Amino acid sequence: EFPETVTKIDAYAFAGAKLGNVKLPKELKIIDCHGLDSAGITELSLPSTVEYIGSYAFSGNEFETLVIDWKNITVLENGVFSVNENLKRVEIKGNIEEIRASAFELCEQLEEIIIGDNVKKIYDNAFRYNDALQTVTIHENINYLGAAVFGDCPNLKSVNYNAKNCRTNGTKSKSSFMNSGVTDLFIGNMVELIDSCLFANMRALVNVTLPDSIEYIGVSAFESCSSLVEINIPYNLKIL
């Protein structure tokens, strides 16, 4: 156990240790980058005092389930839970507003992701290479999706997309859902914008219906969706 007086775990402090089911100090405020990287941790109970968790702080551990509900933290930093090979379920709620690059990349057994309504931005590769993932819901408050957020998830078959006005920095070769196994794309009836390249390079995509709420479809939005043979044109579409 850590002494209760500890307020900061410094960078790489316990990287590579084998701590198992560890109890973190009640007054802990900072876990710096790679602080508990590959430390063999199986369960995570975070004190309410924690204000900052650095990049890759919990990468390479042995969690099976994560419920993220932390009042003082609004950002999940780069790679923070990446390469957790036993992780099967993640629920992100509380005050989390941003999921940074590669936060859950290479969690190959991850089957279920619940993204809370406060999340607004998801950055590059956040859930990339998650082989077990089968379905995901993008809620209406998300306003930014990076490149390859759900890229190379071969068993991801279904996406429920409800983001009303979501922008992306993806490209034709590296879109948010590139090389996924998505066959069915369900777009909610509040969606107004499909940004450039958002759904490009989804080669398995077969079924998609665009609601009449859509007013704008950007450049290359569905480029290289080679299995898509039919698509409807929304009634209220203004820019294509």
Backbone as JSON, one array per atom type, in Angstrom:
{
  "sequence": "EFPETVTKIDAYAFAGAKLGNVKLPKELKIIDCHGLDSAGITELSLPSTVEYIGSYAFSGNEFETLVIDWKNITVLENGVFSVNENLKRVEIKGNIEEIRASAFELCEQLEEIIIGDNVKKIYDNAFRYNDALQTVTIHENINYLGAAVFGDCPNLKSVNYNAKNCRTNGTKSKSSFMNSGVTDLFIGNMVELIDSCLFANMRALVNVTLPDSIEYIGVSAFESCSSLVEINIPYNLKIL",
  "N": [[0.82, -1.2, 0.0], [0.29, 2.32, -0.59], [1.62, 5.08, 1.28], [-0.67, 7.21, 3.01], [-0.06, 9.86, 2.82], [0.93, 10.49, 0.36], [0.77, 12.54, -2.48], [1.38, 12.74, -5.13], [2.19, 10.68, -7.88], [4.99, 10.15, -9.57], [6.36, 10.57, -12.94], [6.8, 7.53, -14.64], [7.16, 6.22, -12.23], [6.29, 3.72, -11.13], [6.37, 2.11, -13.3], [6.26, -0.93, -14.98], [6.25, -2.4, -12.66], [4.76, -4.96, -10.51], [1.98, -4.72, -9.21], [-0.62, -5.58, -8.72], [-3.77, -5.74, -7.13], [-4.08, -2.72, -6.22], [-4.19, -0.2, -3.67], [-4.84, 3.13, -3.86], [-3.54, 6.21, -2.52], [-5.52, 8.28, -0.31], [-5.29, 11.03, -0.52], [-4.24, 11.55, -2.97], [-3.32, 13.45, -5.83], [-2.11, 13.77, -8.34], [-1.22, 11.72, -11.05], [1.4, 11.08, -12.87], [2.72, 11.01, -16.31], [2.98, 7.73, -17.59], [3.13, 6.77, -15.01], [1.99, 4.54, -13.66], [2.3, 2.61, -15.54], [2.06, -0.52, -17.12], [1.94, -1.94, -14.69], [0.74, -4.15, -13.65], [-1.83, -3.88, -12.58], [-5.06, -4.78, -11.52], [-7.55, -3.86, -10.71], [-9.21, -0.69, -10.49], [-9.61, 1.9, -8.35], [-10.21, 5.09, -7.99], [-9.17, 7.79, -6.04], [-11.23, 10.57, -5.03], [-9.87, 12.89, -4.96], [-8.04, 13.12, -7.02], [-6.66, 15.04, -9.61], [-5.33, 15.12, -11.99], [-4.35, 12.95, -14.59], [-1.76, 11.59, -16.29], [-0.43, 11.08, -19.66], [-0.5, 7.76, -20.87], [-0.56, 6.72, -18.32], [-1.87, 4.5, -17.17], [-1.41, 2.53, -18.98], [-1.08, -0.73, -20.47], [-1.92, -2.41, -18.36], [-3.96, -4.71, -16.35], [-6.73, -4.55, -16.3], [-10.18, -5.57, -16.36], [-12.67, -4.42, -16.44], [-13.73, -1.04, -16.67], [-15.05, 1.71, -15.08], [-15.47, 4.95, -15.56], [-15.73, 7.68, -13.74], [-15.12, 10.41, -12.69], [-14.84, 13.25, -10.77], [-13.11, 15.48, -10.92], [-11.69, 15.38, -13.27], [-11.52, 16.03, -16.67], [-10.45, 15.26, -19.04], [-9.29, 12.46, -20.81], [-6.14, 11.46, -21.18], [-3.56, 11.09, -23.77], [-3.17, 7.77, -24.78], [-3.83, 6.7, -22.28], [-5.15, 4.41, -21.24], [-4.3, 2.47, -22.96], [-3.4, -0.62, -24.63], [-4.38, -2.45, -22.76], [-4.85, -5.53, -22.38], [-6.7, -7.31, -21.32], [-9.02, -5.96, -21.01], [-12.5, -5.6, -21.18], [-14.83, -4.15, -20.98], [-15.88, -0.76, -21.01], [-17.02, 2.09, -19.44], [-17.69, 5.4, -19.84], [-18.24, 8.21, -18.1], [-19.46, 10.77, -15.92], [-17.55, 13.75, -15.72], [-16.02, 13.73, -18.02], [-14.89, 15.15, -20.98], [-13.21, 15.04, -23.18], [-11.59, 12.58, -25.13], [-8.5, 11.63, -25.61], [-5.83, 11.08, -28.07], [-5.27, 7.7, -28.94], [-6.17, 6.67, -26.53], [-7.51, 4.3, -25.76], [-6.35, 2.47, -27.4], [-5.46, -0.61, -28.98], [-6.67, -2.38, -27.17], [-7.47, -5.32, -27.18], [-9.46, -7.14, -26.45], [-11.66, -5.66, -25.92], [-15.06, -5.31, -25.75], [-17.32, -3.78, -25.27], [-18.27, -0.4, -25.27], [-19.3, 2.41, -23.6], [-20.13, 5.61, -24.12], [-20.24, 8.56, -22.44], [-22.65, 11.29, -22.14], [-21.43, 13.75, -21.82], [-19.08, 13.76, -23.21], [-17.33, 15.32, -25.79], [-15.3, 15.46, -27.69], [-13.33, 13.22, -29.55], [-10.25, 11.89, -30.14], [-7.55, 11.13, -32.53], [-7.12, 7.68, -33.3], [-8.22, 6.71, -30.95], [-9.74, 4.43, -30.19], [-8.59, 2.46, -31.69], [-7.65, -0.61, -33.34], [-9.12, -2.46, -31.8], [-10.06, -5.46, -31.55], [-12.26, -7.01, -30.69], [-14.49, -5.44, -30.53], [-17.86, -4.79, -31.35], [-20.1, -3.14, -31.75], [-20.99, 0.33, -31.68], [-22.0, 3.47, -30.28], [-22.4, 6.77, -31.26], [-23.02, 9.64, -29.7], [-25.27, 12.55, -29.69], [-23.97, 14.87, -28.81], [-21.3, 14.85, -29.43], [-18.79, 16.57, -31.07], [-16.48, 16.37, -32.5], [-14.47, 14.11, -34.26], [-11.55, 12.33, -34.53], [-8.92, 11.12, -36.77], [-9.07, 7.71, -37.7], [-10.35, 6.86, -35.35], [-11.98, 4.67, -34.69], [-10.63, 2.92, -36.23], [-9.47, 0.02, -38.03], [-10.87, -1.98, -36.63], [-11.89, -4.92, -36.9], [-14.15, -6.5, -36.34], [-16.14, -4.76, -35.77], [-19.32, -4.14, -36.49], [-21.62, -2.61, -36.52], [-22.74, 0.74, -36.36], [-24.17, 3.29, -34.53], [-24.96, 6.4, -35.27], [-25.23, 9.57, -34.08], [-24.36, 12.16, -33.92], [-24.86, 15.55, -34.09], [-23.64, 17.87, -35.32], [-20.81, 17.24, -36.3], [-17.35, 17.51, -36.66], [-14.36, 16.47, -38.45], [-10.9, 15.46, -38.68], [-10.08, 13.59, -40.37], [-8.82, 11.78, -43.26], [-9.12, 10.69, -46.72], [-7.78, 8.24, -46.81], [-7.46, 7.71, -44.17], [-9.83, 7.65, -42.4], [-12.34, 8.2, -39.8], [-13.48, 5.7, -39.31], [-11.97, 3.87, -40.69], [-11.1, 0.89, -42.42], [-12.66, -0.72, -40.8], [-15.05, -3.27, -39.84], [-17.62, -2.5, -40.42], [-20.87, -2.99, -41.47], [-23.41, -1.99, -41.28], [-24.72, 1.17, -40.98], [-26.25, 3.35, -38.93], [-27.9, 6.31, -39.0], [-28.9, 8.96, -37.05], [-31.95, 10.91, -36.75], [-31.47, 13.55, -36.13], [-29.14, 14.42, -37.1], [-27.25, 16.77, -38.87], [-25.04, 17.3, -40.42], [-22.55, 15.74, -42.38], [-19.31, 15.36, -42.3], [-16.39, 16.04, -44.36], [-14.81, 13.18, -45.62], [-15.61, 11.6, -43.49], [-16.86, 9.03, -43.38], [-15.31, 7.63, -45.13], [-13.57, 5.0, -46.9], [-14.7, 2.78, -45.73], [-14.94, -0.18, -46.32], [-16.55, -2.42, -46.04], [-19.1, -1.52, -45.74], [-22.54, -1.74, -46.24], [-25.23, -1.08, -45.78], [-26.9, 1.96, -45.37], [-28.89, 4.66, -44.37], [-29.77, 7.91, -45.06], [-31.02, 10.45, -43.11], [-33.63, 12.95, -43.52], [-32.92, 15.21, -42.19], [-30.31, 15.91, -42.72], [-28.21, 18.36, -44.02], [-25.8, 18.92, -45.19], [-23.21, 17.32, -46.91], [-19.94, 16.43, -46.92], [-16.82, 16.65, -48.84], [-15.7, 13.65, -50.27], [-17.01, 12.08, -48.4], [-18.11, 9.49, -48.35], [-16.26, 8.1, -49.79], [-14.58, 5.4, -51.41], [-16.1, 3.39, -50.25], [-16.61, 0.54, -51.02], [-18.45, -1.55, -51.05], [-20.88, -0.44, -50.94], [-23.76, 0.05, -52.64], [-26.05, 1.5, -53.03], [-27.63, 4.55, -52.12], [-29.63, 6.92, -50.43], [-30.8, 10.27, -51.19], [-31.0, 12.93, -49.04], [-33.94, 14.87, -48.35], [-33.73, 17.55, -47.51], [-31.2, 18.31, -48.21], [-28.55, 20.58, -48.82], [-25.91, 21.09, -49.56], [-23.66, 19.21, -51.4]],
  "CA": [[0.0, 0.0, 0.0], [0.97, 3.61, -0.57], [1.32, 5.93, 2.44], [-1.77, 8.11, 2.75], [0.46, 11.21, 2.64], [1.38, 10.66, -1.03], [-0.13, 13.35, -3.31], [1.77, 12.64, -6.54], [2.98, 9.57, -8.4], [5.76, 10.81, -10.62], [6.49, 9.9, -14.23], [7.47, 6.23, -14.66], [7.51, 5.83, -10.86], [6.08, 2.29, -10.91], [6.27, 1.46, -14.61], [6.85, -2.26, -15.02], [6.09, -3.12, -11.39], [3.65, -5.92, -10.48], [1.32, -4.28, -8.0], [-1.88, -6.29, -8.52], [-4.92, -4.95, -6.68], [-3.43, -1.69, -5.42], [-5.02, 0.84, -3.07], [-4.18, 4.42, -4.04], [-3.69, 7.09, -1.34], [-6.74, 9.09, -0.28], [-4.99, 12.43, -0.83], [-3.53, 11.6, -4.25], [-3.82, 14.47, -6.75], [-1.49, 13.68, -9.67], [-0.52, 10.52, -11.53], [2.07, 11.64, -14.05], [2.81, 10.14, -17.49], [3.55, 6.4, -17.39], [3.35, 6.55, -13.59], [1.62, 3.17, -13.31], [2.33, 1.88, -16.82], [2.47, -1.93, -17.06], [2.2, -2.21, -13.28], [0.02, -5.35, -13.24], [-3.01, -3.51, -11.8], [-6.25, -5.5, -11.97], [-8.74, -3.06, -10.4], [-8.88, 0.72, -10.32], [-10.48, 2.74, -7.54], [-9.47, 6.35, -7.99], [-9.64, 8.75, -5.02], [-11.91, 11.74, -5.57], [-8.94, 14.02, -4.92], [-7.16, 13.14, -8.19], [-6.94, 16.16, -10.5], [-4.64, 14.97, -13.28], [-3.77, 11.65, -14.93], [-0.96, 11.86, -17.47], [-0.42, 10.17, -20.81], [-0.04, 6.37, -20.69], [-0.42, 6.46, -16.89], [-2.35, 3.15, -16.85], [-1.24, 1.68, -20.16], [-0.45, -2.03, -20.28], [-2.3, -3.09, -17.12], [-4.75, -5.94, -16.47], [-8.14, -4.3, -16.0], [-11.2, -6.22, -17.17], [-13.77, -3.46, -16.53], [-13.44, 0.31, -16.2], [-16.12, 2.7, -15.0], [-14.75, 6.22, -15.38], [-16.7, 8.64, -13.22], [-14.21, 11.17, -11.84], [-15.4, 14.6, -10.76], [-12.11, 16.54, -11.18], [-10.95, 15.11, -14.51], [-12.35, 16.23, -17.86], [-9.73, 14.77, -20.22], [-8.51, 11.22, -20.78], [-4.97, 11.84, -21.95], [-3.06, 10.18, -24.8], [-2.73, 6.43, -24.44], [-3.92, 6.49, -20.84], [-5.53, 3.02, -20.95], [-3.96, 1.66, -24.14], [-2.75, -1.93, -24.48], [-4.93, -3.24, -21.65], [-5.26, -6.67, -23.2], [-7.81, -8.04, -20.7], [-10.15, -5.05, -20.85], [-13.66, -6.03, -21.96], [-15.94, -3.19, -20.92], [-15.53, 0.58, -20.57], [-18.1, 3.07, -19.35], [-17.11, 6.73, -19.64], [-19.31, 9.13, -17.72], [-18.93, 11.86, -15.12], [-17.24, 15.04, -16.36], [-15.1, 13.56, -19.14], [-15.3, 15.86, -22.19], [-12.33, 14.71, -24.29], [-10.83, 11.33, -25.13], [-7.36, 11.99, -26.45], [-5.3, 10.1, -29.03], [-4.82, 6.36, -28.54], [-6.5, 6.44, -25.12], [-7.86, 2.89, -25.57], [-5.83, 1.73, -28.55], [-4.89, -1.95, -28.76], [-7.35, -3.16, -26.13], [-7.95, -6.26, -28.19], [-10.64, -7.87, -25.99], [-12.71, -4.71, -25.57], [-16.3, -5.65, -26.43], [-18.39, -2.8, -25.03], [-17.89, 0.97, -24.93], [-20.4, 3.33, -23.36], [-19.55, 6.96, -24.12], [-21.16, 9.44, -21.74], [-23.19, 12.43, -22.87], [-20.57, 14.94, -21.69], [-17.94, 13.66, -24.13], [-17.53, 16.15, -26.98], [-14.24, 15.27, -28.68], [-12.58, 11.96, -29.51], [-9.12, 12.17, -31.01], [-7.0, 10.1, -33.42], [-6.75, 6.33, -32.86], [-8.63, 6.51, -29.56], [-10.19, 3.05, -29.98], [-8.08, 1.7, -32.85], [-7.15, -1.97, -33.16], [-9.88, -3.18, -30.79], [-10.57, -6.53, -32.4], [-13.5, -7.63, -30.21], [-15.58, -4.47, -30.53], [-18.86, -5.14, -32.37], [-21.04, -2.05, -32.0], [-20.66, 1.56, -30.96], [-22.95, 4.56, -30.45], [-21.86, 8.13, -31.21], [-24.19, 10.42, -29.29], [-25.5, 13.8, -30.41], [-23.14, 15.97, -28.32], [-19.93, 14.75, -29.94], [-18.6, 17.53, -32.16], [-15.21, 16.16, -33.2], [-13.92, 12.76, -34.34], [-10.25, 12.34, -35.19], [-8.62, 10.08, -37.75], [-8.93, 6.31, -37.27], [-10.84, 6.67, -33.98], [-12.39, 3.26, -34.62], [-9.97, 2.27, -37.37], [-8.92, -1.34, -37.9], [-11.66, -2.8, -35.71], [-12.45, -5.78, -37.95], [-15.45, -7.07, -35.96], [-17.12, -3.7, -35.56], [-20.28, -4.34, -37.58], [-22.76, -1.7, -36.47], [-22.5, 2.05, -35.76], [-25.3, 4.19, -34.35], [-24.33, 7.71, -35.36], [-26.24, 10.59, -33.77], [-23.7, 13.45, -33.72], [-25.63, 16.52, -34.85], [-22.73, 18.67, -36.15], [-19.5, 16.71, -35.92], [-16.24, 17.72, -37.6], [-13.3, 15.46, -38.39], [-9.65, 15.77, -39.39], [-9.72, 12.41, -41.13], [-8.57, 11.88, -44.69], [-9.69, 9.59, -47.49], [-7.1, 6.99, -46.48], [-7.45, 7.52, -42.72], [-11.06, 8.21, -41.87], [-12.62, 7.81, -38.41], [-13.87, 4.29, -39.23], [-11.23, 3.18, -41.74], [-10.77, -0.54, -42.32], [-13.49, -1.43, -39.84], [-15.92, -4.25, -40.48], [-18.99, -1.99, -40.36], [-21.78, -3.24, -42.59], [-24.64, -1.24, -41.08], [-24.53, 2.5, -40.4], [-27.55, 3.94, -38.6], [-27.72, 7.74, -38.78], [-30.06, 9.48, -36.35], [-32.73, 11.92, -37.48], [-31.08, 14.9, -35.75], [-27.84, 14.71, -37.73], [-27.36, 17.8, -39.9], [-23.81, 17.44, -41.19], [-21.59, 14.65, -42.49], [-18.12, 16.09, -42.7], [-15.53, 15.46, -45.4], [-14.05, 11.94, -45.35], [-16.01, 10.99, -42.22], [-17.13, 7.6, -43.53], [-14.52, 7.11, -46.26], [-12.74, 3.8, -46.74], [-15.41, 1.73, -44.98], [-15.1, -1.07, -47.48], [-17.57, -3.43, -45.78], [-20.39, -0.87, -45.55], [-23.58, -2.16, -47.18], [-26.51, -0.44, -45.52], [-26.95, 3.26, -44.72], [-30.0, 5.53, -44.76], [-29.51, 9.29, -44.65], [-32.29, 11.11, -42.75], [-33.9, 14.23, -44.19], [-32.33, 16.3, -41.4], [-28.96, 16.22, -43.21], [-28.15, 19.5, -44.94], [-24.46, 19.06, -45.77], [-22.35, 16.14, -47.02], [-18.66, 16.96, -47.34], [-16.0, 16.01, -49.86], [-15.22, 12.28, -50.03], [-17.63, 11.58, -47.17], [-18.29, 8.04, -48.47], [-15.34, 7.6, -50.82], [-13.99, 4.06, -51.26], [-17.0, 2.44, -49.6], [-16.74, -0.24, -52.25], [-19.58, -2.48, -50.99], [-22.11, 0.37, -50.89], [-24.26, 0.13, -54.01], [-27.22, 2.36, -53.1], [-27.76, 5.51, -51.03], [-30.7, 7.89, -50.69], [-30.43, 11.69, -51.07], [-31.94, 13.57, -48.11], [-34.84, 15.88, -48.91], [-33.3, 18.9, -47.14], [-29.79, 18.49, -48.51], [-28.22, 21.83, -49.47], [-24.56, 21.05, -50.11], [-23.2, 17.86, -51.64]],
  "C": [[0.87, 1.26, 0.0], [0.68, 4.32, 0.77], [0.23, 6.93, 2.08], [-1.32, 9.55, 2.51], [0.87, 11.51, 1.19], [0.34, 11.45, -1.81], [0.2, 13.26, -4.79], [2.55, 11.36, -6.79], [3.69, 10.08, -9.64], [5.86, 9.96, -11.88], [7.32, 8.63, -14.1], [7.77, 5.67, -13.27], [7.37, 4.33, -10.62], [5.88, 1.55, -12.23], [6.98, 0.11, -14.57], [6.78, -3.02, -13.72], [4.93, -4.1, -11.51], [2.87, -5.72, -9.19], [0.02, -5.03, -7.7], [-3.01, -5.36, -8.14], [-4.42, -3.88, -5.7], [-4.45, -0.69, -4.88], [-4.26, 2.16, -3.15], [-4.47, 5.33, -2.84], [-4.9, 8.0, -1.44], [-6.51, 10.54, -0.68], [-4.29, 12.6, -2.18], [-4.17, 12.62, -5.19], [-3.32, 14.28, -8.18], [-0.9, 12.3, -9.89], [0.11, 10.93, -12.85], [2.21, 10.58, -15.15], [3.56, 8.84, -17.17], [3.76, 6.05, -15.92], [3.06, 5.14, -13.12], [1.49, 2.32, -14.57], [2.82, 0.46, -16.59], [2.81, -2.36, -15.63], [1.39, -3.4, -12.75], [-1.25, -5.07, -12.45], [-4.25, -4.17, -12.4], [-7.54, -4.74, -11.71], [-8.32, -1.62, -10.13], [-9.99, 1.43, -9.53], [-9.74, 4.05, -7.32], [-10.02, 7.28, -6.9], [-10.25, 9.98, -5.68], [-11.02, 12.97, -5.62], [-8.1, 14.16, -6.18], [-7.62, 14.21, -9.18], [-6.31, 15.99, -11.88], [-4.1, 13.55, -13.41], [-3.06, 11.83, -16.27], [-1.05, 10.8, -18.55], [0.16, 8.81, -20.43], [0.11, 6.0, -19.21], [-0.83, 5.05, -16.5], [-2.26, 2.22, -18.05], [-0.66, 0.32, -19.75], [-0.78, -2.73, -18.98], [-3.27, -4.24, -17.4], [-6.21, -5.75, -16.06], [-9.05, -5.14, -16.9], [-12.39, -5.29, -17.41], [-13.31, -2.12, -15.99], [-14.72, 1.13, -16.21], [-15.47, 4.01, -14.63], [-15.76, 7.3, -15.02], [-15.97, 9.51, -12.2], [-14.56, 12.65, -11.91], [-14.4, 15.68, -11.16], [-11.38, 16.4, -12.5], [-11.9, 15.22, -15.7], [-11.72, 15.65, -19.12], [-9.08, 13.43, -19.92], [-7.34, 11.41, -21.74], [-4.52, 10.74, -22.91], [-2.64, 8.83, -24.21], [-2.97, 6.0, -23.01], [-4.29, 5.06, -20.45], [-5.21, 2.1, -22.14], [-3.31, 0.34, -23.73], [-3.13, -2.6, -23.16], [-5.59, -4.47, -22.27], [-6.41, -7.47, -22.61], [-9.09, -7.22, -20.61], [-11.3, -5.44, -21.78], [-14.77, -4.98, -22.0], [-15.45, -1.86, -20.36], [-16.79, 1.44, -20.56], [-17.49, 4.42, -18.97], [-18.24, 7.69, -19.32], [-18.71, 10.24, -16.88], [-18.69, 13.1, -15.95], [-16.28, 14.92, -17.54], [-15.67, 14.21, -20.39], [-14.45, 15.48, -23.4], [-11.65, 13.36, -24.06], [-9.69, 11.52, -26.12], [-6.82, 10.8, -27.25], [-4.85, 8.81, -28.35], [-5.18, 5.99, -27.11], [-6.82, 4.98, -24.82], [-7.38, 2.05, -26.76], [-5.25, 0.38, -28.12], [-5.41, -2.61, -27.48], [-8.13, -4.25, -26.86], [-9.17, -7.07, -27.76], [-11.81, -6.94, -25.65], [-13.96, -4.94, -26.42], [-17.35, -4.55, -26.35], [-17.82, -1.46, -24.61], [-19.17, 1.78, -24.75], [-19.8, 4.72, -23.19], [-20.58, 7.92, -23.55], [-21.53, 10.68, -22.52], [-22.33, 13.69, -22.78], [-19.37, 14.92, -22.63], [-18.25, 14.43, -25.41], [-16.5, 15.87, -28.07], [-13.53, 13.94, -28.44], [-11.48, 12.05, -30.57], [-8.56, 10.91, -31.7], [-6.71, 8.78, -32.68], [-7.26, 5.96, -31.47], [-9.05, 5.07, -29.25], [-9.69, 2.15, -31.13], [-7.55, 0.33, -32.43], [-7.82, -2.69, -31.99], [-10.66, -4.28, -31.48], [-11.93, -7.07, -31.99], [-14.71, -6.71, -30.27], [-16.55, -4.75, -31.67], [-19.83, -4.02, -32.7], [-20.64, -0.84, -31.18], [-21.72, 2.61, -31.27], [-22.22, 5.89, -30.28], [-23.03, 9.05, -30.89], [-24.18, 11.83, -29.88], [-24.58, 14.94, -29.98], [-21.7, 15.93, -28.82], [-19.78, 15.68, -31.14], [-17.26, 17.39, -32.88], [-14.81, 14.69, -33.1], [-12.61, 12.83, -35.12], [-10.11, 11.22, -36.21], [-8.5, 8.72, -37.07], [-9.36, 6.09, -35.82], [-11.24, 5.22, -33.75], [-11.78, 2.49, -35.8], [-9.46, 0.89, -37.04], [-9.55, -2.11, -36.75], [-12.45, -3.77, -36.58], [-13.82, -6.36, -37.63], [-16.49, -6.03, -35.59], [-18.09, -3.71, -36.75], [-21.37, -3.27, -37.65], [-22.38, -0.41, -35.76], [-23.82, 2.82, -35.72], [-24.74, 5.6, -34.24], [-25.37, 8.81, -35.18], [-25.65, 11.99, -33.6], [-24.3, 14.5, -34.66], [-24.75, 17.32, -35.82], [-21.29, 18.32, -35.78], [-18.49, 16.96, -37.03], [-15.19, 16.64, -37.42], [-12.05, 15.98, -39.08], [-9.19, 14.58, -40.22], [-9.49, 12.7, -42.6], [-9.2, 10.69, -45.4], [-9.07, 8.25, -47.1], [-7.11, 6.7, -44.99], [-8.66, 8.21, -42.11], [-11.31, 7.67, -40.46], [-12.91, 6.33, -38.26], [-13.13, 3.44, -40.27], [-10.97, 1.71, -41.41], [-11.52, -1.26, -41.2], [-14.36, -2.43, -40.59], [-17.36, -3.81, -40.58], [-19.76, -2.3, -41.65], [-23.02, -2.36, -42.52], [-24.35, 0.06, -40.34], [-25.9, 3.13, -40.2], [-27.33, 5.4, -38.22], [-29.0, 8.33, -38.22], [-30.71, 10.66, -37.06], [-32.51, 13.35, -36.97], [-29.77, 15.33, -36.4], [-28.04, 15.7, -38.88], [-26.18, 17.83, -40.85], [-23.03, 16.13, -41.2], [-20.33, 15.25, -43.1], [-17.3, 15.33, -43.73], [-14.77, 14.25, -44.87], [-14.51, 11.18, -44.12], [-16.19, 9.48, -42.33], [-16.37, 6.99, -44.71], [-13.8, 5.81, -45.88], [-13.36, 2.78, -45.79], [-15.84, 0.68, -46.01], [-16.17, -2.15, -47.28], [-18.98, -2.85, -45.71], [-21.37, -1.24, -46.66], [-24.84, -1.33, -47.03], [-26.35, 0.9, -44.8], [-28.16, 4.02, -45.26], [-29.74, 6.91, -44.2], [-30.84, 9.97, -44.34], [-32.42, 12.46, -43.43], [-33.36, 15.42, -43.4], [-30.97, 16.74, -41.92], [-29.02, 17.33, -44.27], [-26.82, 19.58, -45.69], [-23.75, 17.71, -45.76], [-21.04, 16.61, -47.64], [-17.95, 16.13, -48.4], [-15.56, 14.62, -49.4], [-15.83, 11.63, -48.79], [-17.79, 10.06, -47.18], [-17.35, 7.45, -49.53], [-14.75, 6.25, -50.43], [-14.8, 3.14, -50.35], [-17.45, 1.47, -50.69], [-17.88, -1.24, -52.23], [-20.92, -1.75, -50.98], [-22.61, 0.61, -52.31], [-25.45, 1.07, -54.15], [-27.25, 3.29, -51.89], [-28.84, 6.53, -51.4], [-30.16, 9.32, -50.53], [-31.46, 12.37, -50.17], [-32.71, 14.72, -48.75], [-34.34, 17.29, -48.67], [-31.84, 19.19, -47.46], [-29.54, 19.77, -49.3], [-26.86, 21.8, -50.15], [-24.1, 19.6, -50.2], [-21.91, 17.91, -52.43]]
}
